Tab-separated table of C-alpha atoms in Angstrom:
chain	number	residue	atom	x	y	z
A	1376	MET	CA	-49.229	-40.102	20.705
A	1377	ARG	CA	-51.878	-41.105	17.757
A	1378	ASP	CA	-50.786	-38.186	15.624
A	1379	ILE	CA	-47.302	-39.249	15.232
A	1380	LYS	CA	-48.102	-43.007	15.133
A	1381	ARG	CA	-50.676	-42.753	11.733
A	1382	ARG	CA	-47.377	-40.182	10.568
A	1383	ILE	CA	-45.181	-42.787	11.129
A	1384	SER	CA	-47.607	-44.617	9.205
A	1385	SER	CA	-47.775	-42.700	6.775
A	1386	PHE	CA	-43.931	-42.439	6.376
A	1387	GLN	CA	-43.745	-46.410	5.884
A	1388	ASN	CA	-45.574	-46.387	3.185
A	1389	THR	CA	-43.848	-44.072	1.173
A	1390	LYS	CA	-40.672	-45.802	2.067
A	1391	GLN	CA	-42.560	-48.967	0.108
A	1392	ILE	CA	-43.028	-46.734	-2.649
A	1393	THR	CA	-39.937	-45.003	-3.584
A	1394	LYS	CA	-38.171	-48.342	-2.388
A	1395	ALA	CA	-40.052	-50.176	-5.236
A	1396	MET	CA	-40.289	-47.449	-6.983
A	1397	GLU	CA	-35.916	-46.888	-7.190
A	1398	MET	CA	-35.878	-50.904	-7.879
A	1399	VAL	CA	-37.860	-50.696	-11.109
A	1400	ALA	CA	-35.744	-47.553	-12.229
A	1401	ALA	CA	-32.800	-49.374	-12.271
A	1402	ALA	CA	-34.061	-52.552	-13.929
A	1403	ASN	CA	-35.101	-50.304	-16.385
A	1404	LEU	CA	-31.789	-48.194	-16.609
A	1405	ARG	CA	-29.894	-51.357	-17.230
A	1406	LYS	CA	-31.920	-52.089	-20.366
A	1407	ALA	CA	-31.699	-49.215	-21.464
A	1408	GLN	CA	-27.957	-48.153	-20.658
A	1409	GLN	CA	-27.585	-51.521	-22.918
A	1410	LYS	CA	-29.660	-50.760	-25.964
A	1411	ALA	CA	-28.532	-47.160	-25.898
A	1412	GLU	CA	-24.822	-48.596	-26.216
A	1413	SER	CA	-25.545	-50.934	-28.734
A	1414	ALA	CA	-26.786	-48.028	-30.574
A	1415	ARG	CA	-23.715	-46.101	-30.956
A	1416	PRO	CA	-21.427	-48.636	-32.920
A	1417	TYR	CA	-24.037	-48.246	-35.684
A	1418	ALA	CA	-24.068	-44.476	-35.875
A	1419	ASP	CA	-20.319	-44.679	-35.398
A	1420	LYS	CA	-20.580	-47.258	-38.593
A	1421	MET	CA	-22.845	-45.305	-40.476
A	1422	ARG	CA	-21.177	-41.688	-40.203
A	1423	GLU	CA	-17.413	-43.406	-41.221
A	1424	VAL	CA	-19.494	-45.122	-44.243
A	1425	ILE	CA	-20.733	-41.317	-45.180
A	1426	ALA	CA	-17.237	-39.623	-44.493
A	1427	SER	CA	-16.071	-42.020	-46.642
A	1428	VAL	CA	-18.192	-41.234	-49.217
A	1429	ALA	CA	-17.680	-38.004	-49.437
A	1430	ALA	CA	-14.198	-37.849	-49.238
A	1431	GLY	CA	-14.039	-39.929	-52.407
A	1432	THR	CA	-16.492	-36.988	-54.382
A	1433	GLN	CA	-15.914	-33.800	-55.742
A	1434	GLY	CA	-17.688	-30.972	-56.150
A	1435	ILE	CA	-20.556	-32.345	-54.460
A	1436	GLN	CA	-22.549	-29.652	-51.898
A	1437	ASN	CA	-25.558	-31.796	-50.237
A	1438	PRO	CA	-27.493	-29.294	-48.489
A	1439	MET	CA	-26.888	-31.533	-44.894
A	1440	LEU	CA	-23.424	-30.909	-45.426
A	1441	VAL	CA	-22.663	-26.683	-46.371
A	1442	SER	CA	-23.327	-24.266	-43.705
A	1443	ARG	CA	-25.354	-21.401	-44.687
A	1444	PRO	CA	-25.847	-17.987	-42.868
A	1445	VAL	CA	-28.672	-18.271	-39.949
A	1446	LYS	CA	-31.593	-16.515	-40.594
A	1447	LYS	CA	-33.776	-19.032	-38.254
A	1448	THR	CA	-32.889	-21.953	-35.808
A	1449	GLY	CA	-34.979	-25.626	-35.204
A	1450	TYR	CA	-34.519	-26.746	-31.503
A	1451	LEU	CA	-35.633	-30.784	-31.029
A	1452	VAL	CA	-35.980	-30.975	-27.389
A	1453	ILE	CA	-35.937	-34.378	-25.857
A	1454	THR	CA	-37.272	-34.607	-22.318
A	1455	SER	CA	-39.807	-37.239	-20.473
A	1456	ASP	CA	-43.344	-38.281	-19.831
A	1457	ARG	CA	-43.237	-38.431	-15.874
A	1458	GLY	CA	-41.582	-36.518	-13.483
A	1459	LEU	CA	-40.553	-38.226	-9.983
A	1460	ALA	CA	-36.562	-38.038	-11.497
A	1461	GLY	CA	-35.273	-35.360	-9.654
A	1462	GLY	CA	-33.591	-32.099	-11.672
A	1463	PHE	CA	-33.827	-34.140	-14.880
A	1464	ASN	CA	-35.953	-31.895	-17.034
A	1465	ALA	CA	-35.891	-28.758	-15.146
A	1466	ASN	CA	-31.854	-28.664	-15.580
A	1467	LEU	CA	-32.307	-29.673	-19.739
A	1468	LEU	CA	-35.489	-27.146	-20.156
A	1469	ARG	CA	-32.972	-24.336	-17.955
A	1470	SER	CA	-30.939	-24.931	-20.289
A	1471	LEU	CA	-32.636	-24.857	-23.356
A	1472	ILE	CA	-34.375	-21.244	-22.216
A	1473	LYS	CA	-31.094	-19.879	-21.834
A	1474	THR	CA	-29.462	-20.778	-24.755
A	1475	ILE	CA	-32.902	-19.029	-26.486
A	1476	ARG	CA	-32.623	-16.077	-24.524
A	1477	GLU	CA	-28.831	-16.280	-25.287
A	1478	LYS	CA	-29.184	-16.599	-29.427
A	1479	HIS	CA	-32.521	-15.053	-30.399
A	1480	ASN	CA	-34.244	-12.243	-29.975
A	1481	SER	CA	-37.630	-13.441	-31.825
A	1482	SER	CA	-39.596	-16.190	-31.668
A	1483	ASP	CA	-40.326	-15.623	-35.423
A	1484	ASP	CA	-36.052	-16.329	-35.605
A	1485	TYR	CA	-36.681	-20.426	-33.956
A	1486	ALA	CA	-38.610	-23.304	-33.694
A	1487	ILE	CA	-39.297	-26.191	-31.238
A	1488	PHE	CA	-39.545	-29.672	-31.706
A	1489	VAL	CA	-40.487	-31.642	-28.760
A	1490	ILE	CA	-40.615	-35.005	-27.611
A	1491	GLY	CA	-41.895	-36.197	-23.683
A	1492	ARG	CA	-44.981	-34.745	-22.155
A	1493	LYS	CA	-42.932	-32.761	-19.330
A	1494	GLY	CA	-41.118	-30.598	-21.992
A	1495	ARG	CA	-44.243	-29.807	-24.502
A	1496	ASP	CA	-46.305	-28.713	-21.245
A	1497	PHE	CA	-43.649	-26.369	-20.155
A	1498	LEU	CA	-43.158	-24.954	-23.307
A	1499	LYS	CA	-46.868	-24.411	-24.335
A	1500	ARG	CA	-47.574	-23.139	-21.010
A	1501	ARG	CA	-44.774	-20.126	-22.008
A	1502	GLY	CA	-46.053	-19.190	-25.421
A	1503	TYR	CA	-42.918	-21.201	-27.054
A	1504	PRO	CA	-43.607	-22.238	-30.470
A	1505	ILE	CA	-44.051	-25.802	-31.023
A	1506	ILE	CA	-44.449	-27.161	-34.529
A	1507	GLY	CA	-44.106	-30.529	-33.855
A	1508	GLU	CA	-44.326	-33.042	-30.329
A	1509	VAL	CA	-44.635	-36.897	-29.611
A	1510	THR	CA	-45.329	-37.821	-25.987
A	1511	GLY	CA	-46.250	-41.326	-24.247
A	1512	LEU	CA	-42.881	-43.192	-25.259
A	1513	SER	CA	-42.743	-46.234	-23.564
A	1514	ASP	CA	-39.674	-46.579	-21.720
A	1515	SER	CA	-38.076	-49.231	-24.524
A	1516	PRO	CA	-38.930	-47.011	-27.614
A	1517	GLU	CA	-38.140	-48.225	-31.346
A	1518	PHE	CA	-37.001	-45.851	-34.232
A	1519	ALA	CA	-40.823	-46.274	-35.204
A	1520	ASP	CA	-42.176	-44.310	-32.412
A	1521	ILE	CA	-40.042	-41.417	-33.396
A	1522	LYS	CA	-39.246	-41.712	-37.046
A	1523	THR	CA	-41.900	-39.311	-38.375
A	1524	ILE	CA	-40.728	-36.641	-35.787
A	1525	ALA	CA	-37.517	-37.041	-37.061
A	1526	LYS	CA	-38.054	-37.550	-40.139
A	1527	GLN	CA	-40.115	-33.916	-40.625
A	1528	ALA	CA	-37.291	-32.494	-38.325
A	1529	VAL	CA	-34.401	-33.260	-41.183
A	1530	GLU	CA	-37.119	-32.433	-44.379
A	1531	GLN	CA	-37.803	-28.803	-42.908
A	1532	TYR	CA	-33.535	-28.775	-42.877
A	1533	ALA	CA	-33.873	-29.958	-46.509
A	1534	LYS	CA	-36.251	-27.619	-47.089
A	1535	GLU	CA	-34.588	-24.518	-45.715
A	1536	TYR	CA	-37.366	-24.316	-43.282
A	1537	TYR	CA	-34.725	-23.341	-40.718
A	1538	ASP	CA	-30.803	-23.217	-41.280
A	1539	GLU	CA	-29.663	-25.479	-38.600
A	1540	LEU	CA	-30.560	-27.833	-36.099
A	1541	TYR	CA	-30.039	-28.515	-32.702
A	1542	LEU	CA	-30.441	-31.445	-30.690
A	1543	VAL	CA	-31.329	-30.587	-26.541
A	1544	PHE	CA	-30.925	-33.882	-24.198
A	1545	ASN	CA	-29.558	-34.916	-21.539
A	1546	GLU	CA	-26.609	-36.905	-22.266
A	1547	PHE	CA	-26.324	-40.396	-20.187
A	1548	ILE	CA	-22.876	-40.310	-18.412
A	1549	ASN	CA	-22.983	-42.902	-16.082
A	1550	PRO	CA	-26.019	-43.812	-13.295
A	1551	VAL	CA	-25.848	-40.931	-11.128
A	1552	THR	CA	-25.046	-38.302	-13.609
A	1553	GLN	CA	-26.502	-36.745	-16.736
A	1554	ARG	CA	-25.331	-33.787	-18.254
A	1555	PRO	CA	-27.840	-31.453	-20.035
A	1556	VAL	CA	-26.435	-30.960	-24.090
A	1557	VAL	CA	-27.238	-28.618	-27.025
A	1558	LYS	CA	-25.946	-30.017	-30.075
A	1559	GLN	CA	-25.431	-29.140	-33.701
A	1560	LEU	CA	-27.119	-32.193	-35.574
A	1561	LEU	CA	-27.544	-29.777	-38.768
A	1562	PRO	CA	-25.753	-28.990	-40.861
A	1563	LEU	CA	-23.071	-32.313	-40.372
A	1564	SER	CA	-20.429	-30.865	-38.935
A	1565	ASP	CA	-19.122	-34.463	-37.823
A	1566	VAL	CA	-19.081	-35.601	-41.290
A	1567	THR	CA	-17.610	-32.816	-42.373
A	1568	GLU	CA	-14.529	-32.731	-40.233
A	1569	GLN	CA	-14.311	-36.667	-41.413
A	1570	LYS	CA	-14.150	-35.550	-44.963
A	1571	GLU	CA	-11.769	-33.286	-44.390
A	1572	THR	CA	-8.735	-35.053	-42.579
A	1573	GLY	CA	-9.666	-38.227	-44.086
A	1574	THR	CA	-8.083	-40.404	-46.619
A	1575	GLN	CA	-9.010	-39.311	-50.384
A	1576	ALA	CA	-10.240	-42.279	-51.974
A	1577	LEU	CA	-11.748	-42.540	-55.232
A	1578	TYR	CA	-14.676	-44.280	-55.713
A	1579	GLU	CA	-17.476	-45.755	-58.786
A	1580	PHE	CA	-21.536	-45.601	-57.619
A	1581	GLU	CA	-24.329	-46.973	-58.819
A	1582	PRO	CA	-26.274	-44.822	-58.569
A	1583	SER	CA	-24.374	-41.567	-58.644
A	1584	ALA	CA	-22.837	-40.297	-55.013
A	1585	GLU	CA	-25.267	-37.551	-55.306
A	1586	GLU	CA	-28.051	-40.164	-54.933
A	1587	VAL	CA	-26.327	-42.056	-52.129
A	1588	LEU	CA	-25.327	-39.217	-50.262
A	1589	GLU	CA	-28.860	-38.070	-50.472
A	1590	ALA	CA	-30.099	-41.157	-49.330
A	1591	LEU	CA	-27.713	-42.082	-46.283
A	1592	LEU	CA	-27.677	-38.473	-45.069
A	1593	PRO	CA	-31.038	-38.219	-43.902
A	1594	GLN	CA	-31.200	-41.319	-42.495
A	1595	TYR	CA	-28.466	-40.942	-40.640
A	1596	ALA	CA	-29.857	-37.680	-39.074
A	1597	GLU	CA	-32.476	-39.106	-37.949
A	1598	THR	CA	-30.005	-42.304	-36.544
A	1599	LEU	CA	-29.026	-39.670	-34.299
A	1600	ILE	CA	-31.864	-38.518	-33.044
A	1601	TYR	CA	-32.757	-41.563	-32.139
A	1602	SER	CA	-29.225	-42.188	-30.447
A	1603	ALA	CA	-30.522	-39.248	-28.376
A	1604	VAL	CA	-33.604	-40.448	-27.606
A	1605	LEU	CA	-32.291	-43.477	-25.938
A	1606	GLU	CA	-29.689	-41.637	-23.966
A	1607	SER	CA	-32.451	-39.675	-22.440
A	1608	LYS	CA	-33.833	-42.729	-21.569
A	1609	ALA	CA	-31.246	-44.251	-19.892
A	1610	SER	CA	-30.680	-40.654	-17.872
A	1611	GLU	CA	-34.089	-40.496	-16.948
A	1612	PHE	CA	-34.062	-43.752	-15.300
A	1613	GLY	CA	-30.631	-43.326	-14.045
A	1614	ALA	CA	-32.424	-39.757	-12.348
A	1615	ARG	CA	-35.463	-41.810	-10.569
A	1616	MET	CA	-33.203	-44.268	-9.209
A	1617	SER	CA	-31.164	-41.356	-7.566
A	1618	ALA	CA	-34.374	-39.473	-6.749
A	1619	MET	CA	-36.513	-42.127	-5.158
A	1620	GLY	CA	-32.799	-43.190	-3.548
A	1621	SER	CA	-32.757	-40.524	-2.126
A	1622	ALA	CA	-36.645	-40.248	-0.978
A	1623	THR	CA	-36.812	-43.197	0.445
A	1624	ASP	CA	-33.511	-42.219	2.447
A	1625	ASN	CA	-35.112	-39.158	3.783
A	1626	ALA	CA	-38.183	-41.363	4.955
A	1627	THR	CA	-35.952	-43.550	6.899
A	1628	GLU	CA	-34.575	-40.250	8.260
A	1629	MET	CA	-38.211	-38.748	9.150
A	1630	ILE	CA	-39.166	-42.716	10.251
A	1631	ALA	CA	-36.514	-42.283	12.926
A	1632	ASN	CA	-37.376	-39.076	14.555
A	1633	LEU	CA	-40.480	-39.320	15.009
A	1634	ARG	CA	-39.716	-42.873	16.462
A	1635	LEU	CA	-37.392	-40.658	19.022
A	1636	GLN	CA	-40.356	-37.976	19.851
A	1637	TYR	CA	-43.343	-40.986	19.874
A	1638	ASN	CA	-41.327	-42.746	22.892
A	1639	ARG	CA	-40.188	-38.716	24.034
A	1640	ALA	CA	-44.220	-38.995	24.045
A	1641	ARG	CA	-44.524	-41.891	25.897
A	1642	GLN	CA	-41.640	-41.428	27.835
A	1643	ALA	CA	-43.433	-38.324	29.608
A	1644	ALA	CA	-47.230	-39.988	29.776
A	1645	ILE	CA	-45.529	-42.659	31.745
A	1646	THR	CA	-43.796	-40.215	34.071
A	1647	GLN	CA	-47.462	-37.870	34.259
A	1648	GLU	CA	-49.148	-41.052	35.331
A	1649	ILE	CA	-46.511	-42.288	37.857
A	1650	ALA	CA	-46.662	-38.699	38.957
A	1651	GLU	CA	-50.131	-38.419	39.174
A	1652	ILE	CA	-50.243	-41.726	40.997
A	1653	VAL	CA	-47.869	-40.860	43.906
A	1654	GLY	CA	-49.590	-36.868	44.025
A	1655	GLY	CA	-52.671	-39.447	45.191
A	1656	ALA	CA	-51.244	-41.623	47.656
A	1657	ASN	CA	-50.093	-38.744	49.153
A	1658	ALA	CA	-52.936	-36.983	49.407
A	1659	LEU	CA	-54.536	-39.750	51.228
A	1660	SER	CA	-51.727	-40.405	53.192
C-alpha cells in the first residue's frame, strides 16, 4: 500500500507539470498564431508587387526566377529546440529523409541548412551534410534571428552552389493538426506563374527593372523563410499543447487505476485483520 501511495503521489506531481506545460503552450500558441497570420499579408503583397514588375518587363532573366538543370539541391529544415511535442520533429525529419532517399543517390547531390537543435542533432548524428545552422530561437522569433541563415541560403542559390532550394517545415493547419511539408522556395515558381497569367503593364523604373528585381527577389525569399519559421513555431506550440494534454489525461487515468488498486489492497488488509481477530477469538473459546 505504501508503494501504491508513492506511485500515486508521483503521478500527481507529473500531472501538475504536464497541465502547467499545456497551459503555457496554449498561451504561446495564441501569440505565435497571431504572428504567423499577420506575416502572410506582407508576403502576399510583396509577391504581387514582384509579379507586377516582372510582368511589365521584357527580356529580364533573373536567376531566382529561371529554372536550370538540377545538379544539386538545397534544403532548409525548420525544427524545434526542445522536445515534449509529440511527433512534431519526428514526422518532419522522417519526411525529409524519405525525400532525400527518393531524389538523391549521394550526399554530394544535396546540402542542408537547419534551424532548431532537434533537427541539427538528428542530422549530425547520421552524417548528413549541414552547411548552416541556427539554434536557440526564442518563443517569438524576430526576422533578425534568422536573417543570417536565410541570406546565406538565398545567396548560395544565386551563386549556383545548388540549383533549387526547398523549405522543410510543419505547416500550421489548426491547433491540433500540423502537416510536414517539403515546399520549393527557389526558383520562385509562384512569382513565375503569376507573371505568366497576370495582366501585362508597362512601367518605367528608376533605377532599372533589373536592379529593382535584384533587390526585391532576395528579400521576398528571405520573407518566405521567416514566414515558414513562424508557421513552424505555431505548429510546435500546437503539437506541445496536444502532447501535454494527452499526458495529463493519461496521468489522470493512471491515478484512478492506482487508487482503485489501493482501495482493493486496503480492503484486503482489513478483511485479513478481521479474519485474524475472528480466528484468534475462536481459538480462545
